Amino acid sequence: MDGNGRWANRRGLTRNEGHQRGVENVEKIVEKAGQLGIRYLTLYAFSAENWKRPQSEVDALMKLLKSFLKKQQKHLLENEIRLHTIGRVEELPHSVFRQLKIVKEATKHFAKNHLILALNYGARNEIIDAVKRYTEAFQSGAENLGDLHWGILSQYLDTSELPDPQLVIRTSGEHRISNFLLLQSAYAEYVFSPVCWPDFSPDLLETAIEDYRNRERRFGKTGEQVRQEQDVSLKSTAQ
Ligand code: FPP
């Protein structure tokens, strides 16, 4: 969700006002994602590197996050959406951590639709934490190094309960990944939108998904193999 600051600067507003508009847009996009049948929506809301920003901006983001959570709780309950977090959330201010815990607990029984907030998240930290957890399990005898494969290691990532992202969208014209779900996005499709996050409208989300649907995802196979498999699966569905 990049570009809140530039969006604000261009309008003579403060960066924090840009973030405020960013949150308002989050609410619209969460709603639209539900209408489009997106079952897992992950929002990169605060990276592990964002602590380097001026303290006043960090404080404003934390405040916005807390009020967003209070407001969203009703929406999540009414629409049966489970809230998850990825990242070192225990390092967030206690009041934000507590609010996250409350909403996660209140929605934990919902299984169909999921909203994931990446908070104090960085993929490199996540991998370090996963390796530490795996090593503890190995030392206690619960894991065997000879059996290690990606399916096992991925169970120690913050995303252990979540599927890999199929589409990653970055707004504001930057063409970077910025430490976001590095391993889980190995086969994701990317859309880089030139539009700053506060202007990334529900219609633009729909357009990005149409773009994604028109792509051929090969996962290492040839295009011919993929098309043959699609023909077979279409035929078996028709029977
Ligand atoms: C990047 O824009 C945006 C962020 C670092 C924060 C994203 C946060 C929000 C949209 C609001 C809080 C989120 C939730 C879920 C409540 P930038 O500030 O880097 O913009 P710039 O690159 O134009 O300066």
mmCIF file of C-alpha atoms and ligand atoms in Angstrom:
data_model
loop_
_atom_site.group_PDB
_atom_site.id
_atom_site.type_symbol
_atom_site.label_atom_id
_atom_site.label_comp_id
_atom_site.label_asym_id
_atom_site.label_seq_id
_atom_site.Cartn_x
_atom_site.Cartn_y
_atom_site.Cartn_z
ATOM 1 C CA MET A 1 0.000 0.000 0.000
ATOM 2 C CA ASP A 2 2.661 2.452 -1.122
ATOM 3 C CA GLY A 3 2.356 6.143 -1.914
ATOM 4 C CA ASN A 4 0.390 7.689 0.966
ATOM 5 C CA GLY A 5 3.136 10.254 1.564
ATOM 6 C CA ARG A 6 3.508 11.299 -2.086
ATOM 7 C CA TRP A 7 -0.271 11.433 -2.492
ATOM 8 C CA ALA A 8 -0.432 13.858 0.446
ATOM 9 C CA ASN A 9 2.590 15.972 -0.592
ATOM 10 C CA ARG A 10 1.108 16.575 -4.040
ATOM 11 C CA ARG A 11 -2.002 17.987 -2.393
ATOM 12 C CA GLY A 12 -0.213 20.145 0.170
ATOM 13 C CA LEU A 13 -1.314 17.797 2.957
ATOM 14 C CA THR A 14 0.781 16.199 5.695
ATOM 15 C CA ARG A 15 2.095 12.650 5.370
ATOM 16 C CA ASN A 16 -0.152 11.643 8.276
ATOM 17 C CA GLU A 17 -3.176 12.943 6.389
ATOM 18 C CA GLY A 18 -2.040 10.714 3.517
ATOM 19 C CA HIS A 19 -2.008 7.722 5.864
ATOM 20 C CA GLN A 20 -5.472 8.679 7.112
ATOM 21 C CA ARG A 21 -6.723 8.579 3.492
ATOM 22 C CA GLY A 22 -4.822 5.317 3.100
ATOM 23 C CA VAL A 23 -6.799 3.740 5.928
ATOM 24 C CA GLU A 24 -10.077 4.949 4.447
ATOM 25 C CA ASN A 25 -9.049 3.201 1.241
ATOM 26 C CA VAL A 26 -8.177 0.020 3.128
ATOM 27 C CA GLU A 27 -11.794 -0.116 4.303
ATOM 28 C CA LYS A 28 -13.091 0.192 0.718
ATOM 29 C CA ILE A 29 -10.655 -2.408 -0.619
ATOM 30 C CA VAL A 30 -11.459 -4.924 2.138
ATOM 31 C CA GLU A 31 -15.132 -4.598 1.222
ATOM 32 C CA LYS A 32 -14.496 -4.936 -2.516
ATOM 33 C CA ALA A 33 -12.232 -7.957 -1.991
ATOM 34 C CA GLY A 34 -15.129 -9.669 -0.207
ATOM 35 C CA GLN A 35 -17.470 -8.862 -3.114
ATOM 36 C CA LEU A 36 -14.937 -10.287 -5.590
ATOM 37 C CA GLY A 37 -14.688 -13.537 -3.633
ATOM 38 C CA ILE A 38 -11.064 -13.042 -2.602
ATOM 39 C CA ARG A 39 -10.771 -15.381 0.362
ATOM 40 C CA TYR A 40 -7.317 -14.302 1.528
ATOM 41 C CA LEU A 41 -6.313 -10.643 1.482
ATOM 42 C CA THR A 42 -2.942 -9.647 2.949
ATOM 43 C CA LEU A 43 -2.140 -5.983 3.602
ATOM 44 C CA TYR A 44 1.452 -4.877 4.147
ATOM 45 C CA ALA A 45 0.612 -2.196 6.705
ATOM 46 C CA PHE A 46 3.882 -1.708 8.617
ATOM 47 C CA SER A 47 7.228 -3.201 7.719
ATOM 48 C CA ALA A 48 10.023 -4.090 10.125
ATOM 49 C CA GLU A 49 11.967 -1.232 8.497
ATOM 50 C CA ASN A 50 9.188 1.358 9.004
ATOM 51 C CA TRP A 51 10.401 1.993 12.601
ATOM 52 C CA LYS A 52 13.123 4.130 10.972
ATOM 53 C CA ARG A 53 10.518 6.797 10.102
ATOM 54 C CA PRO A 54 10.138 9.922 12.264
ATOM 55 C CA GLN A 55 8.637 8.984 15.640
ATOM 56 C CA SER A 56 5.625 11.267 15.003
ATOM 57 C CA GLU A 57 4.787 9.297 11.838
ATOM 58 C CA VAL A 58 5.228 5.929 13.573
ATOM 59 C CA ASP A 59 2.938 7.125 16.394
ATOM 60 C CA ALA A 60 0.328 8.320 13.896
ATOM 61 C CA LEU A 61 0.403 4.966 12.066
ATOM 62 C CA MET A 62 -0.030 3.065 15.345
ATOM 63 C CA LYS A 63 -2.952 5.280 16.304
ATOM 64 C CA LEU A 64 -4.589 4.740 12.908
ATOM 65 C CA LEU A 65 -4.057 1.018 13.200
ATOM 66 C CA LYS A 66 -5.733 0.903 16.595
ATOM 67 C CA SER A 67 -8.785 2.845 15.464
ATOM 68 C CA PHE A 68 -8.952 0.772 12.243
ATOM 69 C CA LEU A 69 -9.040 -2.410 14.339
ATOM 70 C CA LYS A 70 -11.787 -1.095 16.605
ATOM 71 C CA LYS A 71 -13.866 -0.085 13.591
ATOM 72 C CA GLN A 72 -13.177 -3.211 11.555
ATOM 73 C CA GLN A 73 -14.098 -5.607 14.348
ATOM 74 C CA LYS A 74 -17.808 -5.117 13.550
ATOM 75 C CA HIS A 75 -17.263 -5.523 9.796
ATOM 76 C CA LEU A 76 -15.179 -8.672 10.309
ATOM 77 C CA LEU A 77 -17.755 -10.243 12.626
ATOM 78 C CA GLU A 78 -20.714 -9.349 10.396
ATOM 79 C CA ASN A 79 -18.952 -10.677 7.303
ATOM 80 C CA GLU A 80 -17.413 -13.702 9.023
ATOM 81 C CA ILE A 81 -13.816 -12.780 8.222
ATOM 82 C CA ARG A 82 -10.962 -14.130 10.325
ATOM 83 C CA LEU A 83 -8.171 -11.694 11.208
ATOM 84 C CA HIS A 84 -4.578 -12.958 11.156
ATOM 85 C CA THR A 85 -1.275 -11.198 11.578
ATOM 86 C CA ILE A 86 2.177 -11.930 10.256
ATOM 87 C CA GLY A 87 5.293 -10.232 11.628
ATOM 88 C CA ARG A 88 6.705 -9.664 15.100
ATOM 89 C CA VAL A 89 3.468 -8.200 16.487
ATOM 90 C CA GLU A 90 4.584 -8.658 20.092
ATOM 91 C CA GLU A 91 7.012 -5.743 19.488
ATOM 92 C CA LEU A 92 4.162 -3.334 18.602
ATOM 93 C CA PRO A 93 2.915 -0.895 21.275
ATOM 94 C CA HIS A 94 1.057 -2.893 23.915
ATOM 95 C CA SER A 95 -2.324 -1.248 23.250
ATOM 96 C CA VAL A 96 -2.128 -2.189 19.533
ATOM 97 C CA PHE A 97 -0.984 -5.719 20.359
ATOM 98 C CA ARG A 98 -3.874 -6.089 22.825
ATOM 99 C CA GLN A 99 -6.443 -4.845 20.283
ATOM 100 C CA LEU A 100 -5.071 -7.262 17.680
ATOM 101 C CA LYS A 101 -5.378 -10.118 20.162
ATOM 102 C CA ILE A 102 -8.996 -9.211 20.915
ATOM 103 C CA VAL A 103 -10.021 -9.124 17.242
ATOM 104 C CA LYS A 104 -8.053 -12.260 16.333
ATOM 105 C CA GLU A 105 -9.664 -14.146 19.223
ATOM 106 C CA ALA A 106 -13.169 -12.908 18.336
ATOM 107 C CA THR A 107 -12.844 -14.032 14.707
ATOM 108 C CA LYS A 108 -10.775 -17.204 15.065
ATOM 109 C CA HIS A 109 -13.711 -19.551 14.380
ATOM 110 C CA PHE A 110 -14.311 -18.160 10.861
ATOM 111 C CA ALA A 111 -12.822 -20.444 8.231
ATOM 112 C CA LYS A 112 -13.831 -19.111 4.828
ATOM 113 C CA ASN A 113 -12.583 -15.543 4.508
ATOM 114 C CA HIS A 114 -9.323 -14.190 5.889
ATOM 115 C CA LEU A 115 -7.784 -10.748 6.332
ATOM 116 C CA ILE A 116 -4.066 -10.834 7.101
ATOM 117 C CA LEU A 117 -2.238 -7.773 8.393
ATOM 118 C CA ALA A 118 1.538 -7.754 7.926
ATOM 119 C CA LEU A 119 2.742 -5.697 10.903
ATOM 120 C CA ASN A 120 6.338 -5.205 11.951
ATOM 121 C CA TYR A 121 6.812 -7.719 9.151
ATOM 122 C CA GLY A 122 9.919 -8.439 7.121
ATOM 123 C CA ALA A 123 10.493 -11.646 5.196
ATOM 124 C CA ARG A 124 14.095 -11.949 6.370
ATOM 125 C CA ASN A 125 13.035 -11.743 10.030
ATOM 126 C CA GLU A 126 10.301 -14.275 9.327
ATOM 127 C CA ILE A 127 12.808 -16.729 7.865
ATOM 128 C CA ILE A 128 15.150 -16.295 10.842
ATOM 129 C CA ASP A 129 12.246 -16.915 13.255
ATOM 130 C CA ALA A 130 11.189 -19.989 11.258
ATOM 131 C CA VAL A 131 14.708 -21.446 11.318
ATOM 132 C CA LYS A 132 14.899 -20.884 15.099
ATOM 133 C CA ARG A 133 11.538 -22.629 15.624
ATOM 134 C CA TYR A 134 12.554 -25.489 13.344
ATOM 135 C CA THR A 135 15.888 -25.880 15.164
ATOM 136 C CA GLU A 136 14.096 -26.066 18.530
ATOM 137 C CA ALA A 137 11.809 -28.778 17.131
ATOM 138 C CA PHE A 138 14.833 -30.589 15.702
ATOM 139 C CA GLN A 139 16.669 -30.441 19.037
ATOM 140 C CA SER A 140 13.648 -31.817 20.867
ATOM 141 C CA GLY A 141 13.492 -34.714 18.413
ATOM 142 C CA ALA A 142 10.221 -33.605 16.753
ATOM 143 C CA GLU A 143 11.917 -33.053 13.382
ATOM 144 C CA ASN A 144 14.457 -35.049 11.436
ATOM 145 C CA LEU A 145 16.916 -33.107 9.264
ATOM 146 C CA GLY A 146 16.969 -35.856 6.629
ATOM 147 C CA ASP A 147 13.197 -35.385 6.074
ATOM 148 C CA LEU A 148 13.420 -31.611 5.636
ATOM 149 C CA HIS A 149 11.659 -30.248 2.571
ATOM 150 C CA TRP A 150 9.837 -27.021 1.758
ATOM 151 C CA GLY A 151 6.463 -28.351 2.963
ATOM 152 C CA ILE A 152 7.987 -28.928 6.421
ATOM 153 C CA LEU A 153 9.955 -25.668 6.720
ATOM 154 C CA SER A 154 6.961 -23.631 5.526
ATOM 155 C CA GLN A 155 5.048 -24.875 8.587
ATOM 156 C CA TYR A 156 7.399 -22.778 10.728
ATOM 157 C CA LEU A 157 6.747 -19.533 8.823
ATOM 158 C CA ASP A 158 4.258 -16.940 10.109
ATOM 159 C CA THR A 159 2.063 -17.958 7.166
ATOM 160 C CA SER A 160 1.856 -21.642 8.180
ATOM 161 C CA GLU A 161 -1.963 -21.537 8.159
ATOM 162 C CA LEU A 162 -2.234 -19.533 4.940
ATOM 163 C CA PRO A 163 -1.937 -20.357 1.243
ATOM 164 C CA ASP A 164 0.766 -18.723 -0.874
ATOM 165 C CA PRO A 165 -0.323 -15.446 -2.490
ATOM 166 C CA GLN A 166 -1.387 -15.801 -6.107
ATOM 167 C CA LEU A 167 -1.280 -12.097 -6.896
ATOM 168 C CA VAL A 168 0.826 -9.353 -5.301
ATOM 169 C CA ILE A 169 -0.108 -5.750 -6.060
ATOM 170 C CA ARG A 170 2.213 -2.838 -5.324
ATOM 171 C CA THR A 171 0.915 0.679 -5.778
ATOM 172 C CA SER A 172 2.621 4.042 -6.413
ATOM 173 C CA GLY A 173 4.790 3.076 -9.380
ATOM 174 C CA GLU A 174 7.628 1.456 -7.409
ATOM 175 C CA HIS A 175 8.924 -1.820 -8.825
ATOM 176 C CA ARG A 176 10.271 -3.412 -5.661
ATOM 177 C CA ILE A 177 9.280 -6.244 -3.353
ATOM 178 C CA SER A 178 10.603 -4.591 -0.163
ATOM 179 C CA ASN A 179 10.990 -7.733 1.951
ATOM 180 C CA PHE A 180 7.370 -8.874 1.475
ATOM 181 C CA LEU A 181 6.583 -12.630 1.560
ATOM 182 C CA LEU A 182 9.782 -13.421 -0.338
ATOM 183 C CA LEU A 183 9.485 -17.206 -0.242
ATOM 184 C CA GLN A 184 5.702 -17.461 -0.361
ATOM 185 C CA SER A 185 5.617 -15.258 -3.493
ATOM 186 C CA ALA A 186 7.991 -17.514 -5.414
ATOM 187 C CA TYR A 187 5.271 -18.228 -8.003
ATOM 188 C CA ALA A 188 3.006 -15.228 -7.428
ATOM 189 C CA GLU A 189 1.980 -12.917 -10.236
ATOM 190 C CA TYR A 190 2.782 -9.224 -9.771
ATOM 191 C CA VAL A 191 0.856 -6.114 -10.713
ATOM 192 C CA PHE A 192 2.639 -2.791 -10.296
ATOM 193 C CA SER A 193 0.152 0.050 -10.385
ATOM 194 C CA PRO A 194 1.312 3.642 -10.940
ATOM 195 C CA VAL A 195 -1.511 4.901 -8.732
ATOM 196 C CA CYS A 196 -0.776 5.941 -5.125
ATOM 197 C CA TRP A 197 -2.548 3.851 -2.505
ATOM 198 C CA PRO A 198 -5.225 6.389 -1.445
ATOM 199 C CA ASP A 199 -6.402 6.497 -5.102
ATOM 200 C CA PHE A 200 -6.168 2.748 -5.710
ATOM 201 C CA SER A 201 -9.908 2.314 -6.150
ATOM 202 C CA PRO A 202 -12.050 -0.831 -5.886
ATOM 203 C CA ASP A 203 -12.378 -0.697 -9.710
ATOM 204 C CA LEU A 204 -8.577 -0.791 -10.039
ATOM 205 C CA LEU A 205 -8.501 -3.861 -7.791
ATOM 206 C CA GLU A 206 -11.001 -5.520 -10.115
ATOM 207 C CA THR A 207 -8.889 -4.592 -13.159
ATOM 208 C CA ALA A 208 -5.754 -6.049 -11.520
ATOM 209 C CA ILE A 209 -7.595 -9.310 -10.901
ATOM 210 C CA GLU A 210 -8.813 -9.449 -14.509
ATOM 211 C CA ASP A 211 -5.206 -8.920 -15.604
ATOM 212 C CA TYR A 212 -4.136 -11.782 -13.308
ATOM 213 C CA ARG A 213 -6.846 -14.087 -14.688
ATOM 214 C CA ASN A 214 -5.579 -13.556 -18.236
ATOM 215 C CA ARG A 215 -2.053 -14.695 -17.402
ATOM 216 C CA GLU A 216 -0.735 -18.162 -17.998
ATOM 217 C CA ARG A 217 0.812 -19.582 -14.823
ATOM 218 C CA ARG A 218 3.240 -22.324 -15.800
ATOM 219 C CA PHE A 219 4.994 -23.297 -12.532
ATOM 220 C CA GLY A 220 8.030 -24.510 -14.489
ATOM 221 C CA LYS A 221 6.061 -26.413 -17.139
ATOM 222 C CA THR A 222 5.729 -25.457 -20.799
ATOM 223 C CA GLY A 223 2.777 -23.452 -22.029
ATOM 224 C CA GLU A 224 1.698 -26.437 -24.105
ATOM 225 C CA GLN A 225 1.607 -28.740 -21.066
ATOM 226 C CA VAL A 226 -0.430 -26.215 -19.088
ATOM 227 C CA ARG A 227 -2.975 -25.804 -21.891
ATOM 228 C CA GLN A 228 -3.280 -29.590 -22.317
ATOM 229 C CA GLU A 229 -3.930 -29.983 -18.582
ATOM 230 C CA GLN A 230 -6.556 -27.242 -18.746
ATOM 231 C CA ASP A 231 -8.279 -29.060 -21.663
ATOM 232 C CA VAL A 232 -8.316 -32.315 -19.676
ATOM 233 C CA SER A 233 -9.710 -30.637 -16.576
ATOM 234 C CA LEU A 234 -12.374 -28.806 -18.645
ATOM 235 C CA LYS A 235 -13.389 -32.098 -20.274
ATOM 236 C CA SER A 236 -13.612 -33.924 -16.965
ATOM 237 C CA THR A 237 -15.704 -31.083 -15.499
ATOM 238 C CA ALA A 238 -18.055 -31.273 -18.492
ATOM 239 C CA GLN A 239 -18.574 -35.062 -18.071
HETATM 240 C C1 FPP B 1 3.560 3.444 2.391
HETATM 241 O O1 FPP B 1 3.346 4.753 1.919
HETATM 242 C C2 FPP B 1 2.609 3.128 3.375
HETATM 243 C C3 FPP B 1 2.911 2.750 4.652
HETATM 244 C C4 FPP B 1 4.268 2.623 5.189
HETATM 245 C C5 FPP B 1 1.887 2.465 5.597
HETATM 246 C C6 FPP B 1 0.655 1.835 5.013
HETATM 247 C C7 FPP B 1 -0.343 2.115 5.992
HETATM 248 C C8 FPP B 1 -1.622 2.430 5.740
HETATM 249 C C9 FPP B 1 -2.289 2.389 4.434
HETATM 250 C C10 FPP B 1 -2.431 2.851 6.876
HETATM 251 C C11 FPP B 1 -2.447 1.898 8.016
HETATM 252 C C12 FPP B 1 -2.943 0.569 7.629
HETATM 253 C C13 FPP B 1 -3.931 -0.092 8.234
HETATM 254 C C14 FPP B 1 -4.266 -1.483 7.814
HETATM 255 C C15 FPP B 1 -4.703 0.509 9.308
HETATM 256 P P1 FPP B 1 4.524 5.779 2.146
HETATM 257 O O2 FPP B 1 4.272 6.497 3.413
HETATM 258 O O3 FPP B 1 5.821 5.066 2.076
HETATM 259 O O4 FPP B 1 4.336 6.713 0.913
HETATM 260 P P2 FPP B 1 5.505 7.450 0.121
HETATM 261 O O5 FPP B 1 6.400 6.363 -0.428
HETATM 262 O O6 FPP B 1 4.760 8.180 -0.950
HETATM 263 O O7 FPP B 1 6.193 8.329 1.097
#
